[in-house]
Amino acid sequence: MSKRKSTLDTFVIKSKKSSLQESAINAPSEHENISGTCTSTDQKPEHIPAVAAPEQHPEPVPEPSKFSTLGSELDLGLILSKKEQIFDKDKYELLKHAFKPGIDFVFPCSIHIKNGKEVKCYLSRKHFEKFTWLTFSRSLDGVFCIYCAIFIKFGGKDTGTPLKKLVEVPLRKYSKLLGKDGDLSSHHENLYHKKATIYAKNFLDVYENPKKDVRHVLDTERNKLAAENRARLVPIVESIIFLGKQNIPFRGHRDSGILKNASVVNEGNFRELLRFRINSGDNILKHHLETTSSKATYISSVTQNQIIGSCGEEILHQILCKIKSGKYYSVIFDETTDVSHASQMSVVLRYVDKGGDPQESFVGFLDCHATNYDSTTHEPYLSGEVLANTVTKFLKSDDLNPSYCVGIGTDTCNLMLGEQKGAVTELQKYFVNALRCPCKNHALNLSISKCNNVQAVRNSLGTISEVVAFFNASSKRSFVLKSVNEEKLKSLCETRWIDRHQSVIKFKGSLTQIVECLSIISQWRDLDSASKANCLKASILTRTFLVSLHCLTEVLSITINLSKILQSKSISKQYADGLIKGVIDTLKDKRQHATEIFETIFKEVEKMLSS
């Protein structure tokens, strides 16, 4: 046994009645027989509590751990005894502020039997200086390895043996600390301790510099990859939005293959627009198409439809936000069969924006059959109830409050306005505060159509349609018409009287040029065109046709402005009522002065025929 060196750290006051040989053993002994532990006094160990250092009042530790502390330094034993999970913040606090003996700390000792005598073996300062991982627990009156206690719980040959001494159980026996078989020296050389030391060092390094954390590095790389992928999609999405805004069709005869390989076949506007962007210096799009696999270009027709759908969802979301901020709204809808022979319902929502201006926003096309019939086991007929159910399902999916719907706008057909099973009647069961608002312009169209019972007028409209179709059916005829008449003739619309207004009025204004064109074509060697032109010219230059055309123009010139205004979204009911009353009064006045008006028309017709 090495000779003890007398130091202030191992000096204690001895009792005169004590017969114990006191020796501070700092090197391992050949033999030990533990009988208890002691502190720096010579009282019986079972009667002597651990000696605490003088009370200090240091500054509080910034952001203290959730665990209780003793003084300004953390007591690892007190924390371990709670058997709670130690979070990263608490681990950092322990590693930085775990208890270390101060200048005035009185080191504890343990009592051993050696050669039949009681010997006190002390824990000293040099143990803490040599083993920086050592920490003392006042609450458990023993020492721990702070690294292993935090980071390692199992060790041994199979790395599955629970670790006790210095890890879960404090070391209170100080007789054999150093040397080959010393508790501290042996622990220091253990593989699991070396691993725990590395874990502790890495933990402190990462905690103080989070950018080194593997999770942070992986997350950073993930965010970088996500940002790069989003940047790859930007030119594709912008191209789709551009074509959509300009109402330009996307696809051509072929819509697949490698984009950089030019094709003589029309590949559509979308692919050509992407090529144009690349040739104009869009390096992001160029890099994307050059580096990605052929299955991840995101320019296929399927992806185009998905992006269009996403754009539609975003637009609808923005519209619904505006509607909900304005609170009250009205629903306007109509159903028709489109060119693909599907029953399509168009839905428009009318609301007032934050500026107090009325707005009408289209929110979608709905397939009435697909919405209400899952199979073909039942006849997919359309009724007012089916139309109402289609609208109700759509608005429910948009999470609009039905109590705030104040109006339902439709046309005036029986399917919509029927008292028993009309669409509006069914909808009012769901929208209890909504008033029916039939389309006044539709009513105007129906009124004009019902007035069109005079055979001569109906024949004149048929003649106008034939003349317009005659010129539109041939490029040669159309060329002659453009050469003589600067404006192109407009076809008569079967459903919209606003277009018929313009067609009839424009036809009357170009009547002289039309007759001239028909005269030119009637001299052609093309017999079909020449004979047809002669027939149409003869039909036009009759008194019946000319009088009917003048009468139509006289009436439609009055109703055309009303038809336009009734379709505007900002017109008020009072203003519309005033306009309608004004048109009715004007027509009544013309009826009262019908003789004078017809005399004027007859004079104009005679003048045209004589010229």
Coordinates of C-alpha atoms in Angstrom, one line a residue:
M1 CA 0.0 0.0 0.0
S2 CA 1.4 3.4 -0.9
K3 CA 2.1 5.9 1.7
R4 CA -0.6 8.5 2.2
K5 CA 0.3 12.1 1.5
S6 CA -1.1 14.5 4.0
T7 CA -3.1 17.2 2.4
L8 CA -5.7 19.8 3.4
D9 CA -8.3 17.7 1.5
T10 CA -7.7 14.6 3.6
F11 CA -7.1 16.4 6.9
V12 CA -9.8 15.8 9.6
I13 CA -10.0 16.5 13.4
K14 CA -9.7 13.3 15.3
S15 CA -11.6 12.5 18.5
K16 CA -9.6 11.7 21.6
K17 CA -11.7 8.7 22.4
S18 CA -11.4 7.2 18.9
S19 CA -9.2 4.0 18.6
L20 CA -9.6 3.9 14.8
Q21 CA -6.4 4.1 12.7
E22 CA -7.1 6.7 10.1
S23 CA -5.6 6.5 6.8
A24 CA -6.7 8.0 3.5
I25 CA -6.1 5.2 1.0
N26 CA -5.7 6.6 -2.5
A27 CA -4.3 3.4 -4.0
P28 CA -5.9 0.0 -4.1
S29 CA -5.3 -2.4 -1.2
E30 CA -4.6 -6.1 -1.3
H31 CA -7.6 -7.0 0.8
E32 CA -10.7 -5.2 1.9
N33 CA -13.6 -6.0 4.2
I34 CA -16.3 -3.4 4.0
S35 CA -18.1 -2.5 7.2
G36 CA -19.6 0.9 6.3
T37 CA -19.0 4.4 5.1
C38 CA -18.2 7.7 6.8
T39 CA -17.7 11.3 6.3
S40 CA -14.9 13.6 7.6
T41 CA -15.9 13.0 11.2
D42 CA -15.2 9.8 13.3
Q43 CA -18.7 9.1 14.5
K44 CA -20.4 5.8 13.8
P45 CA -21.3 5.7 10.1
E46 CA -24.9 4.8 10.7
H47 CA -25.3 7.9 12.9
I48 CA -23.4 10.4 10.7
P49 CA -25.2 12.0 7.8
A50 CA -23.5 13.2 4.6
V51 CA -21.6 16.5 5.2
A52 CA -23.0 19.2 3.0
A53 CA -21.0 22.1 1.7
P54 CA -21.6 25.5 3.2
E55 CA -24.8 27.1 1.8
Q56 CA -24.1 29.1 -1.3
H57 CA -26.3 31.5 -3.3
P58 CA -24.9 31.5 -6.8
E59 CA -26.8 33.0 -9.8
P60 CA -29.5 30.7 -11.3
V61 CA -28.6 28.5 -14.2
P62 CA -30.1 29.9 -17.5
E63 CA -33.1 27.9 -18.6
P64 CA -32.9 25.4 -15.7
S65 CA -33.8 21.7 -16.1
K66 CA -37.3 20.5 -15.3
F67 CA -35.6 18.4 -12.5
S68 CA -35.0 19.6 -9.0
T69 CA -31.5 20.9 -8.3
L70 CA -29.3 21.3 -5.2
G71 CA -27.5 24.6 -5.3
S72 CA -26.3 25.9 -8.7
E73 CA -25.2 22.4 -9.9
L74 CA -27.4 19.5 -10.7
D75 CA -27.6 16.4 -8.6
L76 CA -27.4 13.4 -11.0
G77 CA -28.5 10.9 -8.3
L78 CA -31.6 13.0 -7.5
I79 CA -32.5 13.0 -11.2
L80 CA -31.9 9.3 -11.7
S81 CA -34.0 8.4 -8.7
K82 CA -37.1 9.9 -10.4
K83 CA -36.8 7.3 -13.2
E84 CA -38.1 9.7 -15.8
Q85 CA -37.1 10.2 -19.3
I86 CA -34.2 12.7 -19.6
F87 CA -34.8 15.0 -22.6
D88 CA -32.0 16.6 -24.6
K89 CA -32.2 19.9 -22.8
D90 CA -31.8 18.2 -19.4
K91 CA -28.9 16.1 -20.7
Y92 CA -27.1 19.2 -21.8
E93 CA -27.7 20.8 -18.4
L94 CA -26.4 17.7 -16.6
L95 CA -23.3 17.5 -18.7
K96 CA -22.5 21.2 -18.2
H97 CA -23.7 21.7 -14.6
A98 CA -23.4 18.4 -12.8
F99 CA -22.1 18.6 -9.3
K100 CA -18.3 19.0 -8.9
P101 CA -16.5 19.5 -5.6
G102 CA -15.7 23.1 -4.7
I103 CA -12.8 24.5 -2.8
D104 CA -14.6 24.1 0.6
F105 CA -16.1 20.7 -0.1
V106 CA -15.5 18.1 2.6
F107 CA -14.9 14.8 0.8
P108 CA -16.7 11.7 2.1
C109 CA -15.0 8.4 3.1
S110 CA -15.9 4.8 3.5
I111 CA -14.9 2.6 6.5
H112 CA -13.2 -0.7 5.9
I113 CA -11.6 -3.5 8.0
K114 CA -7.9 -4.0 7.3
N115 CA -5.7 -6.2 9.4
G116 CA -8.4 -6.2 12.0
K117 CA -8.5 -2.5 12.2
E118 CA -11.0 0.0 10.9
V119 CA -9.6 2.2 8.2
K120 CA -11.2 5.3 6.5
C121 CA -10.8 5.5 2.8
Y122 CA -11.5 8.9 1.3
L123 CA -12.7 10.2 -2.0
S124 CA -10.3 13.0 -3.0
R125 CA -10.1 15.9 -5.4
K126 CA -7.6 14.2 -7.6
H127 CA -10.1 11.6 -8.5
F128 CA -12.3 14.3 -10.0
E129 CA -9.4 15.9 -11.8
K130 CA -8.2 12.6 -13.3
F131 CA -11.7 11.3 -14.2
T132 CA -13.6 14.3 -15.6
W133 CA -16.7 12.1 -16.0
L134 CA -17.0 11.6 -12.3
T135 CA -19.8 13.5 -10.4
F136 CA -20.9 13.3 -6.8
S137 CA -24.5 12.9 -5.7
R138 CA -25.3 14.5 -2.4
S139 CA -28.8 13.0 -2.3
L140 CA -27.4 9.4 -2.7
D141 CA -24.0 10.1 -1.0
G142 CA -22.0 8.5 -3.8
V143 CA -20.4 9.0 -7.2
F144 CA -21.6 8.3 -10.7
C145 CA -20.2 8.3 -14.2
I146 CA -22.2 11.0 -15.8
Y147 CA -21.6 9.8 -19.3
C148 CA -22.7 6.2 -18.7
A149 CA -25.6 7.2 -16.5
I150 CA -27.1 9.3 -19.3
F151 CA -26.2 7.4 -22.5
I152 CA -25.5 3.8 -21.5
K153 CA -27.7 1.5 -19.5
F154 CA -26.5 -1.9 -20.7
G155 CA -23.1 -3.4 -21.2
G156 CA -21.1 -6.6 -20.7
K157 CA -20.0 -9.3 -23.2
D158 CA -23.4 -9.4 -24.9
T159 CA -24.1 -5.7 -24.4
G160 CA -27.3 -6.7 -22.7
T161 CA -26.4 -6.8 -19.0
P162 CA -27.8 -4.0 -16.9
L163 CA -25.1 -1.7 -15.5
K164 CA -25.2 -1.0 -11.8
K165 CA -22.1 0.5 -10.2
L166 CA -21.4 4.1 -11.3
V167 CA -24.3 3.9 -13.7
E168 CA -27.6 3.2 -11.9
V169 CA -26.2 2.7 -8.4
P170 CA -23.8 5.2 -6.9
L171 CA -20.3 4.1 -5.8
R172 CA -19.9 4.5 -2.0
K173 CA -16.9 2.3 -1.4
Y174 CA -13.6 4.3 -1.8
S175 CA -11.0 1.7 -0.8
K176 CA -10.2 0.5 -4.3
L177 CA -10.6 3.3 -6.8
L178 CA -7.3 3.4 -8.7
G179 CA -4.9 0.9 -10.1
K180 CA -5.4 -2.1 -12.4
D181 CA -8.5 -3.4 -10.6
G182 CA -9.6 0.0 -9.2
D183 CA -13.3 0.8 -9.7
L184 CA -12.6 4.1 -11.4
S185 CA -9.7 2.9 -13.5
S186 CA -11.5 -0.2 -14.6
H187 CA -14.6 1.7 -15.5
H188 CA -12.6 4.2 -17.4
E189 CA -11.2 1.4 -19.6
N190 CA -14.5 -0.3 -20.3
L191 CA -15.7 -0.4 -23.9
Y192 CA -19.2 0.8 -23.0
H193 CA -17.7 3.8 -21.1
K194 CA -15.6 4.8 -24.1
K195 CA -18.8 4.6 -26.2
A196 CA -20.7 6.7 -23.7
T197 CA -17.8 9.3 -23.8
I198 CA -18.1 9.5 -27.5
Y199 CA -21.9 9.8 -27.3
A200 CA -21.5 12.6 -24.8
K201 CA -18.9 14.5 -26.8
N202 CA -21.0 14.2 -30.0
F203 CA -24.2 15.2 -28.1
L204 CA -22.6 18.4 -26.8
D205 CA -21.2 19.2 -30.2
V206 CA -24.5 18.7 -32.0
Y207 CA -26.6 20.5 -29.2
E208 CA -24.4 23.5 -29.3
N209 CA -24.2 23.5 -33.1
P210 CA -27.6 22.1 -34.4
K211 CA -26.4 22.2 -38.0
K212 CA -24.3 19.1 -37.3
D213 CA -27.3 17.1 -36.2
V214 CA -27.9 14.2 -38.6
R215 CA -31.6 14.9 -38.4
H216 CA -31.0 18.5 -39.2
V217 CA -28.7 17.6 -42.1
L218 CA -31.3 15.1 -43.4
D219 CA -34.1 17.6 -43.0
T220 CA -32.0 20.3 -44.7
E221 CA -31.3 18.0 -47.6
R222 CA -35.0 17.1 -47.7
N223 CA -36.0 20.8 -47.8
K224 CA -33.4 21.5 -50.4
L225 CA -34.7 18.6 -52.6
A226 CA -38.3 19.7 -52.1
A227 CA -37.4 23.3 -53.1
E228 CA -35.6 22.0 -56.2
N229 CA -38.6 19.8 -57.1
R230 CA -41.0 22.8 -56.7
A231 CA -38.7 24.9 -58.9
R232 CA -38.9 22.2 -61.6
L233 CA -42.7 22.4 -61.6
V234 CA -42.9 26.2 -61.7
P235 CA -42.4 26.6 -65.5
I236 CA -44.8 23.7 -66.2
V237 CA -47.5 25.2 -64.0
E238 CA -47.0 28.6 -65.4
S239 CA -47.4 27.3 -69.0
I240 CA -50.6 25.6 -68.1
I241 CA -52.0 28.7 -66.4
F242 CA -51.0 30.8 -69.4
L243 CA -52.8 28.5 -71.9
G244 CA -55.8 28.3 -69.6
K245 CA -56.1 32.1 -69.2
Q246 CA -55.8 32.6 -73.0
N247 CA -58.4 29.8 -73.6
I248 CA -55.9 28.0 -75.9
P249 CA -56.3 24.3 -76.4
F250 CA -53.4 22.2 -74.9
R251 CA -53.0 19.1 -77.1
G252 CA -52.4 18.3 -80.7
H253 CA -52.3 15.1 -82.6
R254 CA -49.6 13.7 -80.4
D255 CA -48.9 14.5 -76.7
S256 CA -46.1 12.2 -75.7
G257 CA -42.4 11.4 -76.3
I258 CA -39.2 13.2 -75.5
L259 CA -39.7 16.9 -75.7
K260 CA -36.2 17.7 -77.1
N261 CA -36.9 15.6 -80.2
A262 CA -38.8 17.8 -82.6
S263 CA -41.6 16.1 -84.5
V264 CA -43.3 16.9 -87.8
V265 CA -46.6 15.9 -86.2
N266 CA -48.5 18.6 -84.4
E267 CA -47.8 17.9 -80.7
G268 CA -50.1 20.6 -79.4
N269 CA -49.6 24.1 -77.9
F270 CA -48.5 22.9 -74.5
R271 CA -45.4 21.0 -75.7
E272 CA -44.6 23.8 -78.2
L273 CA -44.8 26.4 -75.4
L274 CA -42.4 24.4 -73.3
R275 CA -39.9 24.2 -76.2
F276 CA -40.3 28.0 -76.7
R277 CA -39.5 28.5 -73.0
I278 CA -36.3 26.4 -73.3
N279 CA -35.2 28.2 -76.5
S280 CA -35.8 31.5 -74.7
G281 CA -33.4 30.7 -71.9
D282 CA -35.5 28.8 -69.3
N283 CA -32.6 26.9 -67.8
I284 CA -34.6 25.4 -64.9
L285 CA -37.0 23.7 -67.3
K286 CA -34.1 22.7 -69.6
H287 CA -32.2 21.2 -66.6
H288 CA -35.3 19.4 -65.4
L289 CA -36.0 17.7 -68.7
E290 CA -32.4 16.8 -69.3
T291 CA -31.7 15.3 -65.9
T292 CA -35.0 13.6 -64.9
S293 CA -36.2 10.2 -66.0
S294 CA -38.7 9.8 -68.8
K295 CA -41.3 8.7 -66.3
A296 CA -40.9 11.8 -64.1
T297 CA -41.1 14.8 -66.6
Y298 CA -44.5 15.9 -65.3
I299 CA -45.6 17.0 -68.8
S300 CA -47.9 14.1 -69.6
S301 CA -51.6 14.6 -70.3
V302 CA -52.4 13.0 -66.9
T303 CA -50.2 15.5 -65.1
Q304 CA -51.7 18.3 -67.1
N305 CA -55.2 17.4 -66.0
Q306 CA -54.0 17.0 -62.4
I307 CA -52.5 20.5 -62.4
I308 CA -55.6 22.0 -64.1
G309 CA -57.7 20.3 -61.4
S310 CA -55.4 21.8 -58.7
C311 CA -55.7 25.2 -60.2
G312 CA -59.4 24.9 -60.3
E313 CA -59.5 23.9 -56.6
E314 CA -57.4 26.9 -55.7
I315 CA -59.5 29.3 -57.7
L316 CA -62.7 27.8 -56.1
H317 CA -61.1 28.2 -52.7
Q318 CA -60.4 31.9 -53.3
I319 CA -63.9 32.5 -54.5
L320 CA -65.5 30.7 -51.5
C321 CA -63.3 32.7 -49.1
K322 CA -64.7 35.9 -50.7
I323 CA -68.2 34.6 -50.5
K324 CA -67.9 33.7 -46.8
S325 CA -66.4 37.0 -46.0
G326 CA -69.4 38.7 -47.6
K327 CA -71.7 36.2 -45.8
Y328 CA -74.8 36.4 -48.0
Y329 CA -75.0 34.9 -51.5
S330 CA -77.3 33.8 -54.3
V331 CA -77.0 30.8 -56.5
I332 CA -77.6 30.9 -60.3
F333 CA -77.7 27.7 -62.4
D334 CA -78.9 26.3 -65.7
E335 CA -78.7 22.8 -67.3
T336 CA -78.0 21.9 -70.9
T337 CA -76.5 19.1 -73.0
D338 CA -73.0 19.9 -74.2
V339 CA -71.2 18.8 -77.4
S340 CA -70.1 15.5 -75.7
H341 CA -73.8 14.7 -75.1
A342 CA -73.5 15.0 -71.3
S343 CA -76.0 16.8 -69.1
Q344 CA -74.0 19.7 -67.8
M345 CA -75.2 22.1 -65.2
S346 CA -73.3 25.4 -64.9
V347 CA -73.3 27.0 -61.4
V348 CA -72.6 30.7 -60.7
L349 CA -72.6 32.3 -57.2
R350 CA -73.5 35.9 -56.8
Y351 CA -72.2 37.9 -53.8
V352 CA -71.1 41.3 -52.6
D353 CA -67.3 41.8 -52.1
K354 CA -65.6 43.8 -49.4
G355 CA -65.8 47.0 -51.5
G356 CA -69.6 46.7 -51.7
D357 CA -69.7 45.7 -55.4
P358 CA -71.8 42.8 -56.6
Q359 CA -69.8 39.9 -58.1
E360 CA -70.8 36.8 -60.1
S361 CA -68.3 34.0 -60.1
F362 CA -68.5 30.8 -62.1
V363 CA -67.8 27.9 -59.7
G364 CA -68.1 24.7 -61.8
F365 CA -69.8 22.4 -64.2
L366 CA -71.8 19.5 -62.7
D367 CA -72.8 16.3 -64.5
C368 CA -76.4 15.9 -63.4
H369 CA -76.6 12.2 -64.3
A370 CA -73.3 11.2 -62.7
T371 CA -74.2 13.1 -59.5
N372 CA -77.6 11.4 -59.0
Y373 CA -77.3 8.0 -60.6
D374 CA -74.6 5.5 -59.6
S375 CA -75.6 2.9 -62.2
T376 CA -77.9 2.4 -65.1
T377 CA -80.4 0.2 -63.3
H378 CA -82.8 3.2 -63.1
E379 CA -83.8 5.5 -65.9
P380 CA -81.5 8.6 -65.6
Y381 CA -84.3 11.2 -66.3
L382 CA -84.0 14.8 -65.2
S383 CA -86.5 16.5 -63.0
G384 CA -86.7 19.5 -60.8
E385 CA -85.9 17.4 -57.8
V386 CA -82.8 15.9 -59.5
L387 CA -81.5 19.4 -60.5
A388 CA -82.1 20.7 -57.0
N389 CA -80.3 17.7 -55.5
T390 CA -77.3 18.3 -57.8
V391 CA -77.0 21.9 -56.6
T392 CA -77.5 21.0 -53.0
K393 CA -74.8 18.4 -53.0
F394 CA -72.3 20.8 -54.6
L395 CA -72.9 23.6 -52.1
K396 CA -72.8 21.2 -49.2
S397 CA -69.4 20.0 -50.3
D398 CA -68.2 23.7 -50.4
D399 CA -69.3 24.2 -46.8
L400 CA -71.5 27.2 -47.5
N401 CA -74.1 28.0 -44.9
P402 CA -77.6 27.5 -46.5
S403 CA -79.1 30.0 -44.1
Y404 CA -77.1 32.8 -45.9
C405 CA -78.4 31.9 -49.4
V406 CA -80.9 34.7 -50.2
G407 CA -81.7 34.1 -53.8
I408 CA -82.1 31.3 -56.5
G409 CA -81.7 32.4 -60.1
T410 CA -82.9 30.2 -63.0
D411 CA -84.6 30.5 -66.3
T412 CA -88.4 30.5 -66.5
C413 CA -89.1 27.0 -67.8
N414 CA -91.5 24.7 -66.0
L415 CA -88.7 22.3 -64.9
M416 CA -87.2 25.2 -62.9
L417 CA -90.3 27.1 -61.7
G418 CA -92.9 24.3 -61.3
E419 CA -94.9 24.7 -58.2
Q420 CA -95.0 21.0 -57.2
K421 CA -91.6 19.5 -58.1
G422 CA -89.8 22.4 -59.7
A423 CA -86.1 22.8 -59.0
V424 CA -86.5 26.2 -57.2
T425 CA -89.3 24.8 -55.0
E426 CA -87.1 21.8 -54.0
L427 CA -84.2 24.1 -53.3
Q428 CA -86.2 26.4 -51.1
K429 CA -86.7 23.5 -48.7
Y430 CA -82.9 23.6 -48.1
F431 CA -82.3 27.3 -48.6
V432 CA -85.2 28.5 -46.4
N433 CA -84.3 32.2 -46.7
A434 CA -83.8 32.2 -50.5
L435 CA -86.2 34.0 -52.9
R436 CA -86.8 32.8 -56.4
C437 CA -85.3 35.2 -59.0
P438 CA -86.3 34.1 -62.5
C439 CA -84.1 35.4 -65.3
K440 CA -85.7 38.6 -66.8
N441 CA -83.6 38.3 -69.9
H442 CA -84.9 34.8 -70.5
A443 CA -88.4 36.1 -70.0
L444 CA -87.7 38.8 -72.6
N445 CA -86.4 36.2 -75.1
L446 CA -89.6 34.1 -74.6
S447 CA -91.8 37.1 -75.0
I448 CA -90.1 38.0 -78.3
S449 CA -90.3 34.4 -79.5
K450 CA -94.0 34.2 -78.7
C451 CA -94.6 37.4 -80.7
N452 CA -92.9 35.9 -83.7
N453 CA -96.1 34.3 -85.0
V454 CA -96.4 36.3 -88.2
Q455 CA -95.5 33.9 -91.1
A456 CA -93.8 36.6 -93.2
V457 CA -91.5 37.5 -90.3
R458 CA -90.6 33.9 -89.7
N459 CA -89.9 33.4 -93.4
S460 CA -87.7 36.4 -93.4
L461 CA -85.6 35.1 -90.5
G462 CA -85.2 31.8 -92.4
T463 CA -84.0 33.7 -95.5
I464 CA -81.5 35.6 -93.4
S465 CA -80.1 32.3 -92.0
E466 CA -79.8 30.8 -95.5
V467 CA -77.9 33.9 -96.8
V468 CA -75.4 33.8 -94.0
A469 CA -74.9 30.0 -94.3
F470 CA -74.4 30.5 -98.1
F471 CA -71.5 32.8 -97.6
N472 CA -70.0 30.8 -94.7
A473 CA -70.0 27.5 -96.6
S474 CA -67.5 28.5 -99.2
S475 CA -64.2 30.3 -99.1
K476 CA -64.8 31.8 -102.6
R477 CA -68.1 33.3 -101.5
S478 CA -66.7 34.5 -98.3
F479 CA -63.8 36.2 -100.2
V480 CA -66.3 38.1 -102.4
L481 CA -68.3 39.2 -99.3
K482 CA -65.1 40.4 -97.6
S483 CA -64.1 42.3 -100.7
V484 CA -67.4 44.1 -101.0
N485 CA -68.5 44.3 -97.3
E486 CA -65.9 45.0 -94.6
E487 CA -68.0 43.3 -91.9
K488 CA -68.7 39.6 -91.7
L489 CA -72.3 38.5 -91.4
K490 CA -73.3 37.0 -88.1
S491 CA -75.3 33.8 -87.8
L492 CA -78.7 33.7 -86.1
C493 CA -78.5 32.1 -82.7
E494 CA -81.2 29.6 -81.9
T495 CA -81.3 30.3 -78.2
R496 CA -79.9 33.8 -77.5
W497 CA -82.1 36.6 -78.8
I498 CA -79.3 39.1 -78.0
D499 CA -77.3 37.5 -80.9
R500 CA -80.4 37.6 -83.1
H501 CA -80.8 41.3 -82.4
Q502 CA -77.3 41.9 -83.7
S503 CA -77.6 39.6 -86.6
V504 CA -80.7 41.1 -88.0
I505 CA -79.6 44.7 -87.4
K506 CA -76.2 44.0 -89.1
F507 CA -77.9 42.2 -92.0
K508 CA -80.1 45.2 -92.7
G509 CA -77.2 47.6 -92.6
S510 CA -75.2 45.5 -95.1
L511 CA -78.2 44.7 -97.3
T512 CA -77.0 46.7 -100.4
Q513 CA -73.5 45.0 -100.2
I514 CA -75.1 41.5 -99.8
V515 CA -77.2 42.1 -103.0
E516 CA -74.1 43.2 -104.9
C517 CA -72.2 40.0 -103.8
L518 CA -75.1 37.8 -104.8
S519 CA -75.2 39.5 -108.2
I520 CA -71.5 38.8 -108.7
I521 CA -71.7 35.2 -107.7
S522 CA -74.8 34.6 -109.9
Q523 CA -72.4 35.3 -113.0
W524 CA -70.0 32.5 -112.0
R525 CA -69.4 29.4 -114.0
D526 CA -70.0 27.4 -110.8
L527 CA -73.6 26.5 -111.5
D528 CA -74.5 25.5 -107.9
S529 CA -73.2 28.8 -106.5
A530 CA -74.7 30.9 -109.3
S531 CA -78.2 29.3 -109.1
K532 CA -78.3 29.5 -105.3
A533 CA -77.2 33.2 -105.4
N534 CA -79.9 34.0 -107.9
C535 CA -82.6 32.4 -105.7
L536 CA -81.4 34.2 -102.6
K537 CA -81.2 37.5 -104.4
A538 CA -84.8 37.1 -105.6
S539 CA -86.0 36.2 -102.1
I540 CA -84.3 39.3 -100.6
L541 CA -85.6 41.7 -103.2
T542 CA -89.3 41.1 -102.4
R543 CA -91.5 43.6 -100.7
T544 CA -92.6 41.0 -98.1
F545 CA -89.0 40.3 -97.0
L546 CA -87.9 43.9 -97.0
V547 CA -91.0 45.1 -95.0
S548 CA -90.5 42.2 -92.5
L549 CA -86.8 43.0 -92.2
H550 CA -87.6 46.7 -91.5
C551 CA -90.2 45.8 -88.9
L552 CA -87.9 43.4 -87.2
T553 CA -85.2 46.0 -87.1
E554 CA -87.6 48.7 -85.8
V555 CA -88.6 46.5 -82.8
L556 CA -85.3 44.8 -82.1
S557 CA -83.4 48.1 -82.0
I558 CA -85.6 49.0 -79.0
T559 CA -85.2 45.7 -77.1
I560 CA -81.4 45.2 -77.8
N561 CA -80.3 47.6 -75.1
L562 CA -82.7 46.1 -72.6
S563 CA -81.4 42.6 -73.4
K564 CA -77.8 43.7 -72.8
I565 CA -78.5 45.5 -69.6
L566 CA -80.5 42.7 -68.1
Q567 CA -77.4 40.4 -68.4
S568 CA -75.1 42.8 -66.5
K569 CA -74.2 41.7 -62.9
S570 CA -74.4 45.1 -61.3
I571 CA -77.9 46.2 -62.3
S572 CA -80.4 46.7 -59.5
K573 CA -84.0 45.5 -59.6
Q574 CA -85.4 49.1 -59.4
Y575 CA -83.3 50.1 -62.4
A576 CA -84.3 47.0 -64.4
D577 CA -88.0 47.6 -63.7
G578 CA -87.6 51.2 -65.0
L579 CA -86.0 50.0 -68.2
I580 CA -88.6 47.4 -68.8
K581 CA -91.3 49.9 -68.2
G582 CA -89.6 52.3 -70.6
V583 CA -89.4 49.6 -73.4
I584 CA -93.1 48.7 -72.9
D585 CA -94.1 52.4 -73.1
T586 CA -92.0 52.9 -76.3
L587 CA -93.7 49.8 -77.9
K588 CA -97.1 51.1 -76.9
D589 CA -96.3 54.4 -78.4
K590 CA -95.2 52.9 -81.7
R591 CA -98.4 50.8 -81.8
Q592 CA -100.5 53.9 -81.4
H593 CA -98.6 55.5 -84.3
A594 CA -98.4 52.4 -86.4
T595 CA -99.8 54.1 -89.5
E596 CA -97.1 56.7 -89.6
I597 CA -94.3 54.2 -88.9
F598 CA -95.5 51.8 -91.6
E599 CA -95.7 54.7 -94.1
T600 CA -92.0 55.4 -93.4
I601 CA -91.1 51.8 -93.8
F602 CA -93.0 51.5 -97.1
K603 CA -91.2 54.5 -98.5
E604 CA -87.8 53.1 -97.6
V605 CA -88.6 49.7 -99.2
E606 CA -89.8 51.4 -102.4
K607 CA -86.6 53.5 -102.5
M608 CA -84.5 50.4 -102.2
L609 CA -86.4 48.5 -104.9
S610 CA -86.3 51.4 -107.3
S611 CA -82.5 51.7 -106.9

